Amino acid sequence: MFPLNRNRRLRQSPAVRALVRETSLSPADFIAPIFVVEGRQVREEIPSMPNYYRLSLDLVSAEVKSLWTLGIKSVLVFVKVPDALKDNRGKEAVNPQGLMQRAVAEIKSTCPEMVVMTDVALDPYSVHGHDGIVEGSTIVNDPTVEVLTQMALSHIEAGADFVAPSDMMDGRVLRIRQAFEAAGHTNAGILSYSAKYASAYYGPFRDALDSAPGFGDKKTYQMDYANRREAIVEAQNDIDEGADIIMVKPGLCYLDIVRELRDAVEVPIAAYQVSGEYAQLKAAAQKGWLDHDAVMIEQLYAFKRAGADLIATYFAADAARLL
Ligand code: PBG
């Protein structure tokens, strides 16, 4: 009660504020997404993601080394697949010589300590731009899970440390975990996109990978953004099936879900600040309407305060440089 309590006492100087700060932010909290394309010396800016690039394999290693130097411990690899290699069943996704598999091997050979995570879903490989196999107008669950399992195995065999299934098929974590155990990959990690919502914030990412759905939307597999309790069910299922880390996606609009899960489960939680969130801040900053760096750091702290242990973010390098 005032004046016995004056809350401003704890805000009076930078040193006092530092003493009582409840959360911290460091480059080790970040997972940096990387977009890989075929070719040599390719560094293409993604139009809706200013200052973010698709890189050919020969440029990926230098990028990863520079991220490591900044204190970033993990990258999440995505590939842009040439149209000629796309089909309905993800045949290229399981090619041991595919772009993803080569990218993983390349990164691990030049920066062995970097924790390499791979996206597991069929959309970049799909003629339909869907995360699973399409039959009629249905994205079929169980046949998709079989392909995703082979895909995950091929990533681990190429040297990946973690796979990150982002497809939202039911039961995929269990199948992947069983396959890893059967093959003796007892240390292979699974970071599961557990609470992944059907979101319009993925737009710029789909530009980056040319992976927008050709028909319909993803609402029969990604979650309805009106729902909160369902996120706990999804997360609990994934943990029971063998996930090591769970993820919430998108980020800022879903911090209530991060907190809900933080209170419900004990495994590490990642949050994904997605492409549309990145685009929003870049656009406002380009117009001079927001202070880019200040807003970026404030947003990243918000993830930590909500309860995220890890943040997948396109700001990873920018933020690490500031911190
Ligand atoms: C693929 C995948 C998507 C994202 C990550 N993995 C797109 C989608 O589900 O449509 C989105 C990432 C972002 O927007 O930054 N399944």
Tab-separated table of C-alpha atoms and ligand atoms in Angstrom:
chain	number	residue	atom	x	y	z
A	1	MET	CA	0.000	0.000	0.000
A	2	PHE	CA	1.239	3.487	-0.891
A	3	PRO	CA	3.512	5.013	0.337
A	4	LEU	CA	4.978	1.869	1.935
A	5	ASN	CA	5.044	0.398	-1.530
A	6	ARG	CA	6.343	2.563	-4.315
A	7	ASN	CA	6.707	0.367	-7.372
A	8	ARG	CA	8.881	2.947	-9.077
A	9	ARG	CA	11.710	2.172	-6.635
A	10	LEU	CA	12.471	-0.908	-8.714
A	11	ARG	CA	12.544	1.112	-11.924
A	12	GLN	CA	14.808	3.948	-10.829
A	13	SER	CA	17.970	3.104	-12.765
A	14	PRO	CA	19.210	0.728	-15.446
A	15	ALA	CA	21.125	-1.227	-12.795
A	16	VAL	CA	18.123	-1.714	-10.528
A	17	ARG	CA	15.961	-2.661	-13.485
A	18	ALA	CA	18.567	-5.199	-14.533
A	19	LEU	CA	18.598	-6.701	-11.043
A	20	VAL	CA	14.865	-7.365	-10.997
A	21	ARG	CA	14.321	-8.229	-14.660
A	22	GLU	CA	12.195	-11.375	-14.788
A	23	THR	CA	13.136	-12.679	-18.231
A	24	SER	CA	16.215	-12.636	-20.398
A	25	LEU	CA	16.838	-12.825	-24.101
A	26	SER	CA	19.930	-14.279	-25.705
A	27	PRO	CA	20.997	-15.506	-29.151
A	28	ALA	CA	20.858	-19.062	-27.775
A	29	ASP	CA	17.070	-18.660	-27.588
A	30	PHE	CA	16.791	-18.349	-31.343
A	31	ILE	CA	16.211	-20.823	-34.125
A	32	ALA	CA	17.131	-19.239	-37.459
A	33	PRO	CA	15.104	-20.355	-40.503
A	34	ILE	CA	17.094	-20.830	-43.712
A	35	PHE	CA	15.702	-21.066	-47.244
A	36	VAL	CA	17.787	-23.127	-49.667
A	37	VAL	CA	17.494	-23.200	-53.463
A	38	GLU	CA	19.270	-25.057	-56.264
A	39	GLY	CA	22.013	-23.273	-58.172
A	40	ARG	CA	25.298	-21.545	-57.487
A	41	GLN	CA	25.939	-18.089	-56.056
A	42	VAL	CA	22.198	-17.535	-55.715
A	43	ARG	CA	21.138	-14.974	-53.142
A	44	GLU	CA	17.589	-13.925	-53.967
A	45	GLU	CA	15.726	-11.535	-51.750
A	46	ILE	CA	12.201	-12.714	-50.968
A	47	PRO	CA	9.942	-9.860	-52.124
A	48	SER	CA	7.553	-9.985	-49.172
A	49	MET	CA	10.405	-10.572	-46.689
A	50	PRO	CA	12.812	-7.632	-47.055
A	51	ASN	CA	16.429	-8.478	-46.249
A	52	TYR	CA	15.681	-12.217	-46.142
A	53	TYR	CA	17.142	-14.416	-48.846
A	54	ARG	CA	16.941	-17.738	-50.581
A	55	LEU	CA	20.474	-19.105	-50.734
A	56	SER	CA	22.084	-21.714	-52.936
A	57	LEU	CA	23.998	-24.481	-51.186
A	58	ASP	CA	27.410	-22.943	-51.839
A	59	LEU	CA	26.369	-19.845	-49.855
A	60	VAL	CA	24.604	-21.656	-47.035
A	61	SER	CA	27.741	-22.681	-45.172
A	62	ALA	CA	29.056	-19.148	-44.843
A	63	GLU	CA	25.631	-18.020	-43.637
A	64	VAL	CA	25.485	-20.757	-41.027
A	65	LYS	CA	29.001	-20.010	-39.798
A	66	SER	CA	28.128	-16.367	-39.408
A	67	LEU	CA	24.997	-17.293	-37.412
A	68	TRP	CA	27.160	-19.500	-35.171
A	69	THR	CA	29.571	-16.630	-34.620
A	70	LEU	CA	26.611	-14.522	-33.506
A	71	GLY	CA	25.798	-17.092	-30.818
A	72	ILE	CA	22.898	-18.758	-32.594
A	73	LYS	CA	22.839	-22.492	-31.914
A	74	SER	CA	20.174	-23.760	-34.238
A	75	VAL	CA	18.932	-23.449	-37.802
A	76	LEU	CA	15.655	-24.663	-39.283
A	77	VAL	CA	16.104	-25.638	-42.924
A	78	PHE	CA	13.492	-25.211	-45.683
A	79	VAL	CA	13.990	-25.906	-49.373
A	80	LYS	CA	12.440	-24.486	-52.523
A	81	VAL	CA	11.855	-27.399	-54.840
A	82	PRO	CA	11.881	-26.998	-58.653
A	83	ASP	CA	8.410	-27.513	-60.178
A	84	ALA	CA	9.653	-30.424	-62.269
A	85	LEU	CA	10.334	-32.420	-59.094
A	86	LYS	CA	6.929	-31.843	-57.503
A	87	ASP	CA	4.284	-34.551	-57.458
A	88	ASN	CA	1.393	-35.642	-55.252
A	89	ARG	CA	3.270	-38.181	-53.147
A	90	GLY	CA	6.421	-36.359	-52.119
A	91	LYS	CA	8.781	-38.669	-53.995
A	92	GLU	CA	11.516	-36.029	-54.021
A	93	ALA	CA	11.069	-35.464	-50.283
A	94	VAL	CA	12.614	-38.856	-49.553
A	95	ASN	CA	15.413	-38.624	-52.130
A	96	PRO	CA	18.676	-39.190	-50.226
A	97	GLN	CA	20.328	-36.823	-52.746
A	98	GLY	CA	17.550	-34.223	-52.528
A	99	LEU	CA	18.260	-30.576	-51.816
A	100	MET	CA	17.277	-30.845	-48.143
A	101	GLN	CA	19.457	-33.887	-47.579
A	102	ARG	CA	22.422	-32.213	-49.309
A	103	ALA	CA	21.852	-29.000	-47.363
A	104	VAL	CA	21.893	-30.840	-44.044
A	105	ALA	CA	25.092	-32.678	-44.935
A	106	GLU	CA	26.734	-29.459	-46.086
A	107	ILE	CA	25.830	-27.548	-42.922
A	108	LYS	CA	26.936	-30.356	-40.619
A	109	SER	CA	30.254	-30.693	-42.424
A	110	THR	CA	31.135	-27.006	-42.130
A	111	CYS	CA	29.549	-26.218	-38.765
A	112	PRO	CA	29.189	-29.540	-36.932
A	113	GLU	CA	28.089	-28.026	-33.639
A	114	MET	CA	25.152	-26.156	-35.122
A	115	VAL	CA	21.897	-27.904	-34.203
A	116	VAL	CA	20.277	-28.614	-37.537
A	117	MET	CA	16.491	-28.926	-37.662
A	118	THR	CA	14.532	-29.765	-40.789
A	119	ASP	CA	10.983	-28.992	-41.826
A	120	VAL	CA	8.974	-32.152	-42.397
A	121	ALA	CA	5.851	-31.635	-44.515
A	122	LEU	CA	5.044	-32.221	-48.162
A	123	ASP	CA	3.977	-28.728	-49.246
A	124	PRO	CA	7.227	-27.617	-50.937
A	125	TYR	CA	7.232	-30.944	-52.809
A	126	SER	CA	3.526	-31.065	-53.620
A	127	VAL	CA	1.982	-30.137	-56.970
A	128	HIS	CA	-1.028	-29.123	-54.877
A	129	GLY	CA	0.889	-27.083	-52.313
A	130	HIS	CA	-0.627	-29.182	-49.547
A	131	ASP	CA	1.209	-30.680	-46.605
A	132	GLY	CA	-0.040	-34.172	-47.395
A	133	ILE	CA	-1.087	-36.498	-50.184
A	134	VAL	CA	-4.269	-35.412	-51.954
A	135	GLU	CA	-7.019	-37.829	-52.965
A	136	GLY	CA	-9.962	-36.086	-54.603
A	137	SER	CA	-10.212	-32.982	-52.467
A	138	THR	CA	-9.056	-34.698	-49.271
A	139	ILE	CA	-5.620	-34.503	-47.675
A	140	VAL	CA	-5.304	-38.125	-46.558
A	141	ASN	CA	-3.780	-38.688	-43.151
A	142	ASP	CA	-2.305	-42.147	-42.810
A	143	PRO	CA	-0.631	-42.502	-46.232
A	144	THR	CA	0.883	-39.049	-45.677
A	145	VAL	CA	2.282	-40.130	-42.322
A	146	GLU	CA	4.104	-43.013	-44.014
A	147	VAL	CA	5.853	-40.631	-46.437
A	148	LEU	CA	6.639	-38.117	-43.689
A	149	THR	CA	8.229	-40.911	-41.663
A	150	GLN	CA	10.523	-41.845	-44.550
A	151	MET	CA	11.274	-38.164	-45.100
A	152	ALA	CA	12.173	-37.670	-41.438
A	153	LEU	CA	14.420	-40.734	-41.500
A	154	SER	CA	16.246	-39.452	-44.575
A	155	HIS	CA	16.884	-36.110	-42.857
A	156	ILE	CA	18.344	-37.794	-39.798
A	157	GLU	CA	20.417	-40.080	-41.995
A	158	ALA	CA	21.744	-37.001	-43.789
A	159	GLY	CA	22.895	-35.707	-40.389
A	160	ALA	CA	20.043	-33.605	-39.013
A	161	ASP	CA	19.791	-33.374	-35.223
A	162	PHE	CA	16.065	-32.666	-35.020
A	163	VAL	CA	13.166	-33.035	-37.393
A	164	ALA	CA	10.346	-30.524	-37.177
A	165	PRO	CA	7.091	-31.976	-38.494
A	166	SER	CA	4.934	-29.011	-39.525
A	167	ASP	CA	2.232	-30.934	-41.359
A	168	MET	CA	-0.371	-31.401	-38.577
A	169	MET	CA	-1.267	-34.959	-39.611
A	170	ASP	CA	-2.452	-37.093	-36.714
A	171	GLY	CA	-0.056	-39.672	-35.348
A	172	ARG	CA	3.015	-38.577	-37.252
A	173	VAL	CA	5.157	-38.018	-34.195
A	174	LEU	CA	4.526	-41.575	-33.003
A	175	ARG	CA	5.387	-43.114	-36.372
A	176	ILE	CA	8.515	-40.987	-36.741
A	177	ARG	CA	9.644	-41.825	-33.215
A	178	GLN	CA	9.071	-45.553	-33.790
A	179	ALA	CA	11.039	-45.416	-37.040
A	180	PHE	CA	13.937	-43.607	-35.336
A	181	GLU	CA	14.054	-46.168	-32.542
A	182	ALA	CA	13.850	-49.071	-34.990
A	183	ALA	CA	16.760	-47.631	-36.975
A	184	GLY	CA	18.860	-47.006	-33.868
A	185	HIS	CA	18.578	-43.193	-34.062
A	186	THR	CA	17.970	-42.940	-30.359
A	187	ASN	CA	19.327	-39.385	-30.142
A	188	ALA	CA	17.291	-37.985	-33.022
A	189	GLY	CA	15.150	-35.135	-31.739
A	190	ILE	CA	11.603	-34.216	-32.668
A	191	LEU	CA	10.477	-30.619	-32.420
A	192	SER	CA	6.813	-30.929	-33.197
A	193	TYR	CA	4.668	-28.120	-34.502
A	194	SER	CA	1.962	-29.130	-32.054
A	195	ALA	CA	-0.299	-26.103	-32.058
A	196	LYS	CA	-0.095	-24.886	-35.622
A	197	TYR	CA	-3.003	-22.732	-36.619
A	198	ALA	CA	-4.469	-22.222	-40.106
A	199	SER	CA	-3.155	-18.703	-40.462
A	200	ALA	CA	-3.036	-15.972	-43.071
A	201	TYR	CA	0.309	-14.938	-41.583
A	202	TYR	CA	2.084	-17.672	-43.612
A	203	GLY	CA	1.618	-15.748	-46.869
A	204	PRO	CA	5.182	-14.469	-47.351
A	205	PHE	CA	6.638	-17.904	-46.524
A	206	ARG	CA	4.543	-19.453	-49.275
A	207	ASP	CA	5.954	-16.824	-51.644
A	208	ALA	CA	9.436	-17.747	-50.506
A	209	LEU	CA	8.985	-21.424	-51.295
A	210	ASP	CA	6.340	-21.145	-54.010
A	211	SER	CA	4.227	-23.478	-51.872
A	212	ALA	CA	0.775	-21.885	-51.638
A	213	PRO	CA	-2.096	-24.397	-51.786
A	214	GLY	CA	-3.416	-24.729	-55.335
A	215	PHE	CA	-6.947	-25.427	-54.147
A	216	GLY	CA	-8.818	-24.937	-50.908
A	217	ASP	CA	-7.068	-24.123	-47.654
A	218	LYS	CA	-5.358	-25.980	-44.819
A	219	LYS	CA	-8.235	-25.882	-42.360
A	220	THR	CA	-8.834	-29.642	-42.278
A	221	TYR	CA	-5.402	-30.184	-40.766
A	222	GLN	CA	-4.141	-26.923	-39.267
A	223	MET	CA	-5.983	-25.684	-36.200
A	224	ASP	CA	-8.910	-23.281	-35.995
A	225	TYR	CA	-7.665	-20.016	-34.536
A	226	ALA	CA	-10.812	-19.753	-32.429
A	227	ASN	CA	-9.581	-22.630	-30.254
A	228	ARG	CA	-7.389	-22.715	-27.193
A	229	ARG	CA	-8.078	-25.935	-25.266
A	230	GLU	CA	-7.447	-27.946	-28.406
A	231	ALA	CA	-3.826	-26.772	-28.300
A	232	ILE	CA	-3.333	-28.612	-25.029
A	233	VAL	CA	-4.769	-31.797	-26.522
A	234	GLU	CA	-2.431	-31.517	-29.523
A	235	ALA	CA	0.605	-30.837	-27.361
A	236	GLN	CA	-0.171	-33.656	-24.953
A	237	ASN	CA	-0.617	-36.101	-27.827
A	238	ASP	CA	2.709	-35.105	-29.345
A	239	ILE	CA	4.532	-35.417	-26.033
A	240	ASP	CA	2.999	-38.851	-25.444
A	241	GLU	CA	4.058	-39.854	-28.966
A	242	GLY	CA	7.672	-38.913	-28.334
A	243	ALA	CA	8.142	-35.217	-29.143
A	244	ASP	CA	11.046	-33.579	-27.287
A	245	ILE	CA	10.068	-29.959	-27.920
A	246	ILE	CA	6.666	-28.618	-28.883
A	247	MET	CA	5.960	-25.505	-30.896
A	248	VAL	CA	3.226	-22.898	-31.161
A	249	LYS	CA	2.732	-21.116	-34.464
A	250	PRO	CA	2.204	-18.299	-35.407
A	251	GLY	CA	3.742	-16.296	-32.592
A	252	LEU	CA	2.551	-12.940	-31.393
A	253	CYS	CA	-1.179	-13.469	-31.890
A	254	TYR	CA	-0.851	-16.777	-30.065
A	255	LEU	CA	1.025	-15.863	-26.913
A	256	ASP	CA	-1.996	-16.923	-24.854
A	257	ILE	CA	-1.446	-20.416	-26.247
A	258	VAL	CA	2.238	-20.302	-25.318
A	259	ARG	CA	1.288	-19.419	-21.754
A	260	GLU	CA	-1.467	-22.022	-21.664
A	261	LEU	CA	0.975	-24.726	-22.693
A	262	ARG	CA	3.699	-23.421	-20.381
A	263	ASP	CA	1.287	-23.981	-17.501
A	264	ALA	CA	0.129	-27.383	-18.801
A	265	VAL	CA	3.290	-29.262	-19.847
A	266	GLU	CA	6.905	-29.515	-18.736
A	267	VAL	CA	8.795	-30.000	-22.015
A	268	PRO	CA	10.548	-27.062	-23.709
A	269	ILE	CA	8.263	-24.842	-25.764
A	270	ALA	CA	9.204	-23.079	-28.967
A	271	ALA	CA	7.198	-20.328	-30.610
A	272	TYR	CA	7.447	-19.445	-34.292
A	273	GLN	CA	7.344	-15.776	-35.178
A	274	VAL	CA	6.246	-16.387	-38.745
A	275	SER	CA	6.865	-14.731	-42.077
A	276	GLY	CA	3.816	-12.456	-41.963
A	277	GLU	CA	4.876	-11.097	-38.598
A	278	TYR	CA	8.316	-10.345	-39.995
A	279	ALA	CA	6.783	-8.669	-43.058
A	280	GLN	CA	4.534	-6.471	-40.911
A	281	LEU	CA	7.371	-4.997	-38.904
A	282	LYS	CA	9.650	-4.586	-41.930
A	283	ALA	CA	6.903	-2.748	-43.805
A	284	ALA	CA	6.079	-0.426	-40.911
A	285	ALA	CA	9.776	0.283	-40.358
A	286	GLN	CA	10.354	1.017	-44.057
A	287	LYS	CA	7.613	3.617	-43.852
A	288	GLY	CA	9.268	5.096	-40.809
A	289	TRP	CA	6.220	4.310	-38.704
A	290	LEU	CA	7.897	1.998	-36.167
A	291	ASP	CA	11.375	1.823	-34.691
A	292	HIS	CA	12.481	-1.498	-36.158
A	293	ASP	CA	15.071	-2.564	-33.618
A	294	ALA	CA	13.167	-1.431	-30.552
A	295	VAL	CA	9.950	-3.151	-31.620
A	296	MET	CA	11.825	-6.293	-32.630
A	297	ILE	CA	13.463	-6.678	-29.224
A	298	GLU	CA	10.204	-5.875	-27.417
A	299	GLN	CA	8.418	-8.582	-29.413
A	300	LEU	CA	11.138	-11.154	-28.730
A	301	TYR	CA	10.961	-10.446	-25.004
A	302	ALA	CA	7.192	-10.916	-25.175
A	303	PHE	CA	7.752	-14.490	-26.365
A	304	LYS	CA	10.036	-15.211	-23.434
A	305	ARG	CA	7.673	-13.576	-20.948
A	306	ALA	CA	4.779	-15.648	-22.298
A	307	GLY	CA	6.794	-18.767	-21.513
A	308	ALA	CA	8.603	-19.719	-24.708
A	309	ASP	CA	12.045	-21.273	-24.241
A	310	LEU	CA	12.926	-20.985	-27.917
A	311	ILE	CA	11.893	-18.602	-30.668
A	312	ALA	CA	12.036	-19.470	-34.337
A	313	THR	CA	12.398	-16.053	-35.925
A	314	TYR	CA	13.567	-14.370	-39.113
A	315	PHE	CA	14.967	-11.671	-36.847
A	316	ALA	CA	17.469	-14.100	-35.286
A	317	ALA	CA	20.584	-12.594	-36.854
A	318	ASP	CA	19.408	-8.969	-36.506
A	319	ALA	CA	18.521	-9.466	-32.859
A	320	ALA	CA	21.689	-11.410	-32.049
A	321	ARG	CA	23.746	-8.544	-33.454
A	322	LEU	CA	21.992	-6.108	-31.133
A	323	LEU	CA	22.162	-8.241	-28.002
B	1	PBG	C1	5.152	-25.961	-44.101
B	1	PBG	C2	5.396	-24.745	-43.283
B	1	PBG	C3	4.760	-23.492	-43.366
B	1	PBG	C4	5.427	-22.664	-42.495
B	1	PBG	C5	6.428	-23.420	-41.877
B	1	PBG	N1	6.375	-24.712	-42.376
B	1	PBG	C6	3.684	-23.003	-44.241
B	1	PBG	C7	2.337	-23.582	-44.158
B	1	PBG	O1	2.026	-24.390	-43.285
B	1	PBG	O2	1.532	-23.233	-45.022
B	1	PBG	C8	5.158	-21.198	-42.299
B	1	PBG	C9	6.309	-20.392	-41.794
B	1	PBG	C10	6.161	-18.930	-41.908
B	1	PBG	O3	5.131	-18.383	-42.346
B	1	PBG	O4	7.137	-18.254	-41.555
B	1	PBG	N2	4.179	-26.820	-43.660
